[in-house]
mmCIF file of C-alpha atoms and ligand atoms in Angstrom:
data_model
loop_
_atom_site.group_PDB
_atom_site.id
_atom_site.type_symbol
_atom_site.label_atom_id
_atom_site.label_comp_id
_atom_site.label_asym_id
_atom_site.label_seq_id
_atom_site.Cartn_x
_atom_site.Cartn_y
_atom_site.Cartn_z
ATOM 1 C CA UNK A 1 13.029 26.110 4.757
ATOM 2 C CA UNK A 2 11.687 23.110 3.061
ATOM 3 C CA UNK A 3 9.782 23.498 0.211
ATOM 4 C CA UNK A 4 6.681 20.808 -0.075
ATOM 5 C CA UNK A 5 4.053 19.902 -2.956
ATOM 6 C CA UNK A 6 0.491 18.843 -1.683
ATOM 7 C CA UNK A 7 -1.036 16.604 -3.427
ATOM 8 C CA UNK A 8 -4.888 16.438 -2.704
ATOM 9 C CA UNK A 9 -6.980 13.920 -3.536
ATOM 10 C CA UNK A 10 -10.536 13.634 -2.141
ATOM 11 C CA UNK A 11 -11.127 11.409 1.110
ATOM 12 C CA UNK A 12 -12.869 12.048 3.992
ATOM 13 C CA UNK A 13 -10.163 14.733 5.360
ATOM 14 C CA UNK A 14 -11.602 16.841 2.029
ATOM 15 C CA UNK A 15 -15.427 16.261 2.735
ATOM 16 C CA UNK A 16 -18.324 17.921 3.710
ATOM 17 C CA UNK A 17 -21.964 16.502 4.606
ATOM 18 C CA UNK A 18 -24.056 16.218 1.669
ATOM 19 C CA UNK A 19 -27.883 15.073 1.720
ATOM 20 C CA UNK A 20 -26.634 11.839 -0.260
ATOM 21 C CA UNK A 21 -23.444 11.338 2.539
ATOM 22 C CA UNK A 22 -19.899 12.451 2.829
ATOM 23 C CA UNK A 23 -18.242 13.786 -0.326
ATOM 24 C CA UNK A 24 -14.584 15.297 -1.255
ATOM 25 C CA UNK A 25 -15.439 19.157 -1.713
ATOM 26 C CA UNK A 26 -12.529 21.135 0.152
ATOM 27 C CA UNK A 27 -9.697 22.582 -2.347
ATOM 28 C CA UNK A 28 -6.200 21.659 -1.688
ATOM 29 C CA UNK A 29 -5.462 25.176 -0.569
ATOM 30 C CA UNK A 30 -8.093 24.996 1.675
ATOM 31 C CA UNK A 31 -7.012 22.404 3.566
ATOM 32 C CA UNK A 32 -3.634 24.447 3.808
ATOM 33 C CA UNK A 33 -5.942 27.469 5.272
ATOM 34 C CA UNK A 34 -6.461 24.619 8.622
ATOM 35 C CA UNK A 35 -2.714 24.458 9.605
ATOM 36 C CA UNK A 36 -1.258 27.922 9.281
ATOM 37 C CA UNK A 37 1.465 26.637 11.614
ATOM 38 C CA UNK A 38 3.214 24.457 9.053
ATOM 39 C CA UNK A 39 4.563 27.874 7.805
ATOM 40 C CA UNK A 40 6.900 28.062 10.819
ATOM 41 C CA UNK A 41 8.990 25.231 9.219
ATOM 42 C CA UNK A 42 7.758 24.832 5.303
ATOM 43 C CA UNK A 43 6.750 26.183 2.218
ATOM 44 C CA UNK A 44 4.360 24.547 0.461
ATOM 45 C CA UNK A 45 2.282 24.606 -3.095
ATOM 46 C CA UNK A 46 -0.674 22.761 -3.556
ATOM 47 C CA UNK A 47 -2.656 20.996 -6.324
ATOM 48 C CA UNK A 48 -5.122 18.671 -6.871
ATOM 49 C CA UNK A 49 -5.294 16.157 -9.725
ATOM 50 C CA UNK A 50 -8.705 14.479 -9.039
ATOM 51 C CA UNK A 51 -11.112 14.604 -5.915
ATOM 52 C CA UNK A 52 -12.496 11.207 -5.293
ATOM 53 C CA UNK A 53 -13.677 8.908 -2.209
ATOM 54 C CA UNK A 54 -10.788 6.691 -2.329
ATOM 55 C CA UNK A 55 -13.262 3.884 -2.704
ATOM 56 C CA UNK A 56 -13.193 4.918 -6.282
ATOM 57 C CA UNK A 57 -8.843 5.001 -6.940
ATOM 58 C CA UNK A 58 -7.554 2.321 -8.544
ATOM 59 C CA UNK A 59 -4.466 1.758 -10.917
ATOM 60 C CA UNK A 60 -5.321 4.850 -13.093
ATOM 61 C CA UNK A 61 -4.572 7.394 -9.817
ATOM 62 C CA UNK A 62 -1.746 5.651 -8.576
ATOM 63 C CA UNK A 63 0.165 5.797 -12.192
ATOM 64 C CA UNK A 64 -1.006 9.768 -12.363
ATOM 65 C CA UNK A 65 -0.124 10.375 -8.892
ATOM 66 C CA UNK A 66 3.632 8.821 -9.723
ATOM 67 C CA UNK A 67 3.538 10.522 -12.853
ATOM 68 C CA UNK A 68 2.792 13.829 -11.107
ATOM 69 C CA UNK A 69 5.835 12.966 -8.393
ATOM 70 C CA UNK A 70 8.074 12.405 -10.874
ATOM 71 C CA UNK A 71 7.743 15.560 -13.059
ATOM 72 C CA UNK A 72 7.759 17.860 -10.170
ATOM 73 C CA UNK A 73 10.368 16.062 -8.565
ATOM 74 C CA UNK A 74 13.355 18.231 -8.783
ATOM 75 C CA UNK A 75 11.435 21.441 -7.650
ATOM 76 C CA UNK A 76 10.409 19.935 -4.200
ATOM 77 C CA UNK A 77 12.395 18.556 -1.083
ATOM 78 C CA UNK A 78 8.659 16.842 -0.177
ATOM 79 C CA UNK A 79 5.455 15.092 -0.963
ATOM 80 C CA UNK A 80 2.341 15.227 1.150
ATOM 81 C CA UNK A 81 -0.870 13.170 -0.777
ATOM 82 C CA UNK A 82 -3.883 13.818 1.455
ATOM 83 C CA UNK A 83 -5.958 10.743 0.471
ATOM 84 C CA UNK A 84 -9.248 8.931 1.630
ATOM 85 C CA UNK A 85 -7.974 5.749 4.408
ATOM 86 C CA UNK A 86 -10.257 3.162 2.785
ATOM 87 C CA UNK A 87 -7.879 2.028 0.190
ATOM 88 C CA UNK A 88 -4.866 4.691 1.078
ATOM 89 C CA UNK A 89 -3.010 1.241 2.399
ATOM 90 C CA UNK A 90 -3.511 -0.312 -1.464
ATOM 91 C CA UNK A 91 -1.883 3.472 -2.450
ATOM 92 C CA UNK A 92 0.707 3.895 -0.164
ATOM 93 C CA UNK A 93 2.282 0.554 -1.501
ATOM 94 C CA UNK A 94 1.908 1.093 -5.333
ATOM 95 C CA UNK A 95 3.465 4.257 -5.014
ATOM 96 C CA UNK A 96 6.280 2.355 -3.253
ATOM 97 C CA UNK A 97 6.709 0.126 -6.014
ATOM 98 C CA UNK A 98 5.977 3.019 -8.713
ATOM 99 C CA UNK A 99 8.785 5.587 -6.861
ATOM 100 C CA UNK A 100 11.575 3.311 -5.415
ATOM 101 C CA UNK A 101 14.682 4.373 -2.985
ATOM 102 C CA UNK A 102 13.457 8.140 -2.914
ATOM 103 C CA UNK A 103 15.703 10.000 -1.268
ATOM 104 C CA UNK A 104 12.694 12.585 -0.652
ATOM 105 C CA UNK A 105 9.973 11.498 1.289
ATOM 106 C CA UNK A 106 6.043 10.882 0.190
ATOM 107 C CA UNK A 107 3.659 11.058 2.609
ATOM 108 C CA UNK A 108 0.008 9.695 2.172
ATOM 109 C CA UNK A 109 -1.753 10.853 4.809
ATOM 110 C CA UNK A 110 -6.019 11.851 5.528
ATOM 111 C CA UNK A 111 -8.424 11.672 8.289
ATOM 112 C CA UNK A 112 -11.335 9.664 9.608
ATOM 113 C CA UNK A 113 -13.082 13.226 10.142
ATOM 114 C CA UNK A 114 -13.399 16.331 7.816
ATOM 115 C CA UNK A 115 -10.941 18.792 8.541
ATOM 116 C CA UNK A 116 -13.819 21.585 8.309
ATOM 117 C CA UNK A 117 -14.983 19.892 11.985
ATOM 118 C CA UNK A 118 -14.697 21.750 15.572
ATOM 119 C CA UNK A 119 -13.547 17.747 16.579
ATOM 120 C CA UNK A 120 -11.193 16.266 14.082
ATOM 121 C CA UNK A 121 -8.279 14.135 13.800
ATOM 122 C CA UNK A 122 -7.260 16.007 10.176
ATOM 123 C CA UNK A 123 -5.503 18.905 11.062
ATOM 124 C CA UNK A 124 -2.908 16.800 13.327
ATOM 125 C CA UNK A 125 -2.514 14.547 10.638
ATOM 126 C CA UNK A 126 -2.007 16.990 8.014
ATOM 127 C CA UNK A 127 0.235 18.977 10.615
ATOM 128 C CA UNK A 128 2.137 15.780 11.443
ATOM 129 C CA UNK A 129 2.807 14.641 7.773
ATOM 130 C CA UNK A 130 3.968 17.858 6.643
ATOM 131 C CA UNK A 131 6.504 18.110 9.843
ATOM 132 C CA UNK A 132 7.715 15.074 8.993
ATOM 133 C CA UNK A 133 8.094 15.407 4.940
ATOM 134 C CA UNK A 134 10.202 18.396 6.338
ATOM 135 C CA UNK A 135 12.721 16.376 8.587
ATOM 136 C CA UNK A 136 15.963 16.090 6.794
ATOM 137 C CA UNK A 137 16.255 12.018 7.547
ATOM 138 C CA UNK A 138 12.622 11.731 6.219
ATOM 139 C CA UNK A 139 12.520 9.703 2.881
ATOM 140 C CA UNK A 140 10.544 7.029 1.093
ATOM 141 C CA UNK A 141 7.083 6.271 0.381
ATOM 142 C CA UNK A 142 5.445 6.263 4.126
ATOM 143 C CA UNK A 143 1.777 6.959 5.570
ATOM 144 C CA UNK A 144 1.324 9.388 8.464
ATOM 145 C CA UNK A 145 -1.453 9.010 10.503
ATOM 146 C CA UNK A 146 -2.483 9.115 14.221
ATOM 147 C CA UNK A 147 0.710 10.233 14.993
ATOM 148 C CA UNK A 148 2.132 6.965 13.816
ATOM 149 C CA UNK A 149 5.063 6.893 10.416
ATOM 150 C CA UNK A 150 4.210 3.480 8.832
ATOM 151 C CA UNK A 151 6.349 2.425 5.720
ATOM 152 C CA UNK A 152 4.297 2.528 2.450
ATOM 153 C CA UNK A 153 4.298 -1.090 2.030
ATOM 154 C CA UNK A 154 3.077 -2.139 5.600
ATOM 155 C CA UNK A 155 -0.041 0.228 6.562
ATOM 156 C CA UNK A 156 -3.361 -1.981 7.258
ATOM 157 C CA UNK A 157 -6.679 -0.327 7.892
ATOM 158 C CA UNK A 158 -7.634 -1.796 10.950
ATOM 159 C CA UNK A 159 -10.172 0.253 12.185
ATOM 160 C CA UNK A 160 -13.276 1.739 10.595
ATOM 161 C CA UNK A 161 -14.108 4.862 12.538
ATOM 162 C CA UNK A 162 -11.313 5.443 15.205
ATOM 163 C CA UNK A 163 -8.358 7.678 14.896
ATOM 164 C CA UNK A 164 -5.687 5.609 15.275
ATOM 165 C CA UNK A 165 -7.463 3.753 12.094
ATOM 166 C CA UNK A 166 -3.521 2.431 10.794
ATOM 167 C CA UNK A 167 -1.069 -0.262 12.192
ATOM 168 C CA UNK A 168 1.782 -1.303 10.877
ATOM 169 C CA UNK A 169 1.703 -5.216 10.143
ATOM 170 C CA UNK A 170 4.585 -7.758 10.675
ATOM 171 C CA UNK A 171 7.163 -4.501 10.740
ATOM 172 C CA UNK A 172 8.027 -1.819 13.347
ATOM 173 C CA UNK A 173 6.790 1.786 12.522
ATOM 174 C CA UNK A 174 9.367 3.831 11.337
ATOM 175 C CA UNK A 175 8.540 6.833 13.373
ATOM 176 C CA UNK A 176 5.967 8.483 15.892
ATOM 177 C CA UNK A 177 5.371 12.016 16.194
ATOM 178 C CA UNK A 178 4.572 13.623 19.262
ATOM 179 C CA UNK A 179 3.708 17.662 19.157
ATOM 180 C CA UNK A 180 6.368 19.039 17.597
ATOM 181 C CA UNK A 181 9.089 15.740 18.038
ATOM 182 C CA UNK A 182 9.526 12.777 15.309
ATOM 183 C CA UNK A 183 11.141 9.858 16.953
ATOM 184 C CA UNK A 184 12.926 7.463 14.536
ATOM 185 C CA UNK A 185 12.516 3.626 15.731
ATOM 186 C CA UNK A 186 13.750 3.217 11.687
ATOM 187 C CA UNK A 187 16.519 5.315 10.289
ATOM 188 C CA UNK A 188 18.165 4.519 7.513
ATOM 189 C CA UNK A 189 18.360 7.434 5.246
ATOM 190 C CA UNK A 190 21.811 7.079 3.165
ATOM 191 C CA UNK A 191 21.960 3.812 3.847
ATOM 192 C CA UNK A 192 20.348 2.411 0.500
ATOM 193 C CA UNK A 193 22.240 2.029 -2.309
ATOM 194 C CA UNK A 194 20.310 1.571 -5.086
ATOM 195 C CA UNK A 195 18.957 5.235 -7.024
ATOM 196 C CA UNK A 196 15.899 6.270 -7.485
ATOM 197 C CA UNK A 197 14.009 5.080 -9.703
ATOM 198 C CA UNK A 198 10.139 5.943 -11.509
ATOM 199 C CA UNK A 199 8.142 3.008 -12.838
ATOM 200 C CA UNK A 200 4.851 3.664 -15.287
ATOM 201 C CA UNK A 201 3.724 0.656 -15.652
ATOM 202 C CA UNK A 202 0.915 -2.006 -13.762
ATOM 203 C CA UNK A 203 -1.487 -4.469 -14.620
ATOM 204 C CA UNK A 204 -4.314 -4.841 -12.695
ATOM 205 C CA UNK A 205 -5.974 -7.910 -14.152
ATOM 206 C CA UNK A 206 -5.133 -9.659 -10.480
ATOM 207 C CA UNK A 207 -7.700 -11.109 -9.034
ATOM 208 C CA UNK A 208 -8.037 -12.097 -5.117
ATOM 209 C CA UNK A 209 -9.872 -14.985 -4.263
ATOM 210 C CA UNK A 210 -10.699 -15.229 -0.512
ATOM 211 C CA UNK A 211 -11.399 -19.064 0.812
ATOM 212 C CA UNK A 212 -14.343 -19.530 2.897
ATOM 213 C CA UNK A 213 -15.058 -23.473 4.104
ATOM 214 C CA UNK A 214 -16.436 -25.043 1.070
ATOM 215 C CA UNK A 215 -14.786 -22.863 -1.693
ATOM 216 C CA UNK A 216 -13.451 -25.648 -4.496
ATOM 217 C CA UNK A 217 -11.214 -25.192 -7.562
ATOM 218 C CA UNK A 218 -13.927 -24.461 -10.058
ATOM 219 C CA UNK A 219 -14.118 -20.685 -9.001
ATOM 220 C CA UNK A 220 -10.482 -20.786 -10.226
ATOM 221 C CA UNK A 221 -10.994 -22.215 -13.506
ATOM 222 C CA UNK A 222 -14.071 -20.001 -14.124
ATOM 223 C CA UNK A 223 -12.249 -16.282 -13.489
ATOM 224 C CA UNK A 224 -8.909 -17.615 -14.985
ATOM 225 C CA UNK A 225 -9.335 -16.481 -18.302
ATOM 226 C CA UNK A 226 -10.582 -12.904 -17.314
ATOM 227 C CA UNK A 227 -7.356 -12.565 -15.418
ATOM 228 C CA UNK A 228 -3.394 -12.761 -15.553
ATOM 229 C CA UNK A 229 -2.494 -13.606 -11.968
ATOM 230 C CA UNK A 230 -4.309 -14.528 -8.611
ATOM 231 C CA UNK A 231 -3.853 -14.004 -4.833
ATOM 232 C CA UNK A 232 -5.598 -16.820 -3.093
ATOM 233 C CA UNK A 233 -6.094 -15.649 0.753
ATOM 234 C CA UNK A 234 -6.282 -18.722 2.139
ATOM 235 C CA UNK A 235 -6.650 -19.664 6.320
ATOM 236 C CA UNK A 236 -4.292 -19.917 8.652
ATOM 237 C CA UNK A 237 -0.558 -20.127 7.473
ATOM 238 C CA UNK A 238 -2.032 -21.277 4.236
ATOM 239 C CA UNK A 239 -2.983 -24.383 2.348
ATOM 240 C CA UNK A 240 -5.903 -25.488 -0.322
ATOM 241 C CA UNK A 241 -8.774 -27.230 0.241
ATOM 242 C CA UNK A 242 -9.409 -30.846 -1.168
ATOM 243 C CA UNK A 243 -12.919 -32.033 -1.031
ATOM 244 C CA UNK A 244 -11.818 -35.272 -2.638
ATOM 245 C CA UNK A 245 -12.352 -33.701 -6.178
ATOM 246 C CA UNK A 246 -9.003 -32.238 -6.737
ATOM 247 C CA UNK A 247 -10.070 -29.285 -8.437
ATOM 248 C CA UNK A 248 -7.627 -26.507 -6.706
ATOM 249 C CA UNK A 249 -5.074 -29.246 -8.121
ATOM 250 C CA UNK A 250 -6.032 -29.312 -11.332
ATOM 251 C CA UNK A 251 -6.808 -25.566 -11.368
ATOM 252 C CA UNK A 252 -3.469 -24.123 -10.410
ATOM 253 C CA UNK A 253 -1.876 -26.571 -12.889
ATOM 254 C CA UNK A 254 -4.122 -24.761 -15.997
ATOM 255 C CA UNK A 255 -3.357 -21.097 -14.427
ATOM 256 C CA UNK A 256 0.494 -21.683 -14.038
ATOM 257 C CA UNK A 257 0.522 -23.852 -17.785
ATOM 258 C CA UNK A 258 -1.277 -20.155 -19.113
ATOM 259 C CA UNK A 259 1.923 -18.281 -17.454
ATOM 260 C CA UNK A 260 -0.409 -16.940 -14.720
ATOM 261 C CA UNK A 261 1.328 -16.604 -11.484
ATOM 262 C CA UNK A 262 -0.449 -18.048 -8.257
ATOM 263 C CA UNK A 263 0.383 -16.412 -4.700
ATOM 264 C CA UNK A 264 -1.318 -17.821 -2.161
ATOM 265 C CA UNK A 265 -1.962 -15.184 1.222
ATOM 266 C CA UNK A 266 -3.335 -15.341 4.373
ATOM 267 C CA UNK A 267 -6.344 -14.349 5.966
ATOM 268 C CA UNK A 268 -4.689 -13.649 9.103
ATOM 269 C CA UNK A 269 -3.872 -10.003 9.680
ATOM 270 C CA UNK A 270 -0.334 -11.001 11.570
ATOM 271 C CA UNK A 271 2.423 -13.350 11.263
ATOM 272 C CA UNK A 272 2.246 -14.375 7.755
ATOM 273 C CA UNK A 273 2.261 -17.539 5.651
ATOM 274 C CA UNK A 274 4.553 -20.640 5.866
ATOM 275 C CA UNK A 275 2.251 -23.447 3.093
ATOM 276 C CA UNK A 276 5.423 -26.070 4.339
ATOM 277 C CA UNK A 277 4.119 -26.304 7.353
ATOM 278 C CA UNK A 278 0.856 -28.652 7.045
ATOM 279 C CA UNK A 279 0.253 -30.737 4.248
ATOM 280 C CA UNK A 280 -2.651 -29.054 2.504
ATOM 281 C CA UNK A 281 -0.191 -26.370 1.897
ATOM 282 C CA UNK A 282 2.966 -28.167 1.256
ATOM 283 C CA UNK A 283 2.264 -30.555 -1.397
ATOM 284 C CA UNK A 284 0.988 -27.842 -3.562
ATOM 285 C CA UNK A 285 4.111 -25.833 -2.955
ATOM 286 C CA UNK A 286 6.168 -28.537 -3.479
ATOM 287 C CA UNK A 287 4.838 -29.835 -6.610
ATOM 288 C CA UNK A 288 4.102 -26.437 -8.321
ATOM 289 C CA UNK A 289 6.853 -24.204 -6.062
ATOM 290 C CA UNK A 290 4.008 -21.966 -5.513
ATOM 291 C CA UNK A 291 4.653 -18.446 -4.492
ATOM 292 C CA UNK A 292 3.315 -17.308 -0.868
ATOM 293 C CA UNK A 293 3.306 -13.642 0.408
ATOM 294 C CA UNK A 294 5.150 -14.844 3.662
ATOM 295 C CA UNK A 295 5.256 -11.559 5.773
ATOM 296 C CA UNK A 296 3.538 -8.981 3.082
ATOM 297 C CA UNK A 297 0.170 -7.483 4.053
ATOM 298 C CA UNK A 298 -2.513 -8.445 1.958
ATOM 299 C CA UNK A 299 -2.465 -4.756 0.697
ATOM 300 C CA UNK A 300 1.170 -4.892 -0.378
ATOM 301 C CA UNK A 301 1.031 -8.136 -2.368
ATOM 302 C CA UNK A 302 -1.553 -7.360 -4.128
ATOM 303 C CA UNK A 303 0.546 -3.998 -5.189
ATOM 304 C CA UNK A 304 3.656 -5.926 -6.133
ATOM 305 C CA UNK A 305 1.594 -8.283 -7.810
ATOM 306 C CA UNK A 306 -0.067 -5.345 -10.401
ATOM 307 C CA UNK A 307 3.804 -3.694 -10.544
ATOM 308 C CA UNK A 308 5.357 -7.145 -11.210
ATOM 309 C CA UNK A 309 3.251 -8.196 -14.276
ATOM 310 C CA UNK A 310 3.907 -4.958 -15.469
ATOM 311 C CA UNK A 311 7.216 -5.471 -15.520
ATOM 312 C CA UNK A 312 7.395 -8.774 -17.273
ATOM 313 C CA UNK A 313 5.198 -11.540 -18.617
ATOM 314 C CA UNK A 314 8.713 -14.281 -17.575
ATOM 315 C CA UNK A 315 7.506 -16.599 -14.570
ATOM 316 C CA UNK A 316 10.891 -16.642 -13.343
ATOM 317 C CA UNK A 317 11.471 -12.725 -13.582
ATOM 318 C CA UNK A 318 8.166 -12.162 -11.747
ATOM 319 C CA UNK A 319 9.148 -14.581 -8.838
ATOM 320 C CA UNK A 320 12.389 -12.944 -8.802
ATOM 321 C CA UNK A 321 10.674 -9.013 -8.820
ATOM 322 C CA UNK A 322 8.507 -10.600 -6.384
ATOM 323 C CA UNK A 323 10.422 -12.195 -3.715
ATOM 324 C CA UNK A 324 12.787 -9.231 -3.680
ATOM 325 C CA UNK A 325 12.594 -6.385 -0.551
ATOM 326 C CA UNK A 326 11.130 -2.743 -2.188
ATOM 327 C CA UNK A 327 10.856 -0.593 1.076
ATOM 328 C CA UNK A 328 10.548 -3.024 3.586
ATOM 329 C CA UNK A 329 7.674 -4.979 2.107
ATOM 330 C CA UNK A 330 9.266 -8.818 2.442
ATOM 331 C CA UNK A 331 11.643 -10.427 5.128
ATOM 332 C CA UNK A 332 11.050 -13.708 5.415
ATOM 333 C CA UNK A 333 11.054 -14.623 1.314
HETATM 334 N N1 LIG B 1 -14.618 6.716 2.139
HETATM 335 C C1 LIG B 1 -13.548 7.622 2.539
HETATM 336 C C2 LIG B 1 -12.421 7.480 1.543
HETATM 337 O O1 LIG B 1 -11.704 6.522 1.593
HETATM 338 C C3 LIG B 1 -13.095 7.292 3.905
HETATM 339 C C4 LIG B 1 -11.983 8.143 4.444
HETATM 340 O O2 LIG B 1 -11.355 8.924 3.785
HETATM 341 O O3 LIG B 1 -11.702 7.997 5.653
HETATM 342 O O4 LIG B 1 -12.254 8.323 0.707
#
């Protein structure tokens, strides 16, 4: 039988109504207590290193969650994080940069209902992600949710309030569970060759700056000095406005001169960027070689981006950390 750690950490799947709204107040071993039939196929311990709305995890959680992987490592065949959805997508992908080519897998999974309800979608989620940290070609930082297995680095909330809240962007899921059955459409345990490897170190002084029509250069100049890299989710396949001032121009050229790296995103959900393709996008690229997140979700660049400077203040290090595949995240780069 496999033996499983889980990891609870607030979020909706842990709450119960409060007069001031939902709040995390259900133990990690009571949220065991709701799916008694996971002993049938595991063993599991639980703990619970914080219990917050996930509105409220940042950088701090996701270095004490990897932490907490990593020294408990050897005494599990499993991780299961039960974790609020609103940012889970911004956790799943740290923790895929933070714990790379684990041959055991991670799950993050929670709920858009308390599991204490008579109508819930918890319990199958919890049920589901501990079935599936169980199956021996299970491994990998991946969310479970709605019966869907989404890699770590591709998960998008895309829905507020219904249960099948997750989709998988620009990537095919890597599994769907149906009762009792996991169905691989991704299988490819064994088939990395690179070990395992634990990383303690981000730094979160990124900023993402989202373009609306009118948005000039001068925003850019005015945060650069608070921060050490930006994400600029731009429209379309991506390009920067020029309202005949050239301030985006003149911007990027200070940020880049400081060492500060420059990524410009999308604000399209699918498909990705490609700044070669019209002009307000290509001269920039051209004259500055500008990175772009190509086929990364918003979510997972902005991960990379904290795990990247903390890797290394080199520009051409950080492009190369950057533009290379950690589970899944990139295929067009
Ligand atoms: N606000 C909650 C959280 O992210 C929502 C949820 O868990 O679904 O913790």
């Amino acid at each position: 039988m496999k033996k499983l750690l889980l990891i609870a950490t607030g979020g909706t799947i842990a709450s119960k109504y409060t007069e001031k709204g939902l709040s995390p107040q259900i133990s990690a071993k009571e949220l065991l207590s709701y799916v008694p039939a996971a002993g049938d196929f595991c063993e599991i311990d639980a703990i619970q290193p914080f219990s917050l709305d996930s509105t409220n995890i940042g950088a701090p959680q996701w270095l004490a969650l990897a932490a907490l992987i990593e020294k408990s490592y050897i005494s599990y065949d499993g991780f299961v994080i039960c974790h609020g959805t609103d940012t889970m997508a911004y956790t799943a992908a740290a923790l895929s940069y933070l714990i790379q080519n684990s041959p055991k897998p991670i799950v993050v999974t929670g709920a858009q209902k308390p599991i204490d309800l008579a109508i819930t979608d918890a319990r199958a989620n919890l049920l589901d992600s501990l079935r599936f940290a169980s199956h021996d070609r299970a491994h990998g930082v991946n969310i479970v949710f709605g019966g869907s297995v989404i890699a770590g680095t591709r998960a998008k909330k895309e829905r507020s309030k219904s249960y099948n809240a997750f989709s998988s962007i620009n990537y095919p899921q890597i599994a769907v569970i149906q009762d009792d059955r996991i169905v691989f459409y991704i299988d490819d345990k064994g088939q990395r060759k690179a070990p395992l490897s634990f990383c303690q170190k981000l730094n979160d002084r990124v900023f993402l700056l989202k373009l609306i029509p009118g948005t000039g250069g001068s925003v850019l100049e005015a945060l650069a000095s608070s921060y050490d890299a930006f994400i600029i989710e731009s429209f379309g396949v991506g390009g920067f406005p020029d309202y005949g001032d050239g301030s985006f121009r003149r911007a990027i050229a200070r940020c880049l001169a400081a060492g500060k790296p420059i990524i410009m995103a999308t604000q399209v959900t699918h498909e990705g960027s490609d700044m070669t393709i019209y002009q307000v996008g290509k001269v920039l690229k051209d004259e500055f070689h500008l990175l772009e997140s190509y086929d990364m979700t918003l979510e997972a660049t902005v991960a990379k981006t904290m795990w990247c400077l903390g890797q290394t203040s080199d520009y051409a290090e950080f492009r190369r950390l950057f533009y290379t595949t950690v589970n899944h995240d990139i295929l067009f780069a």
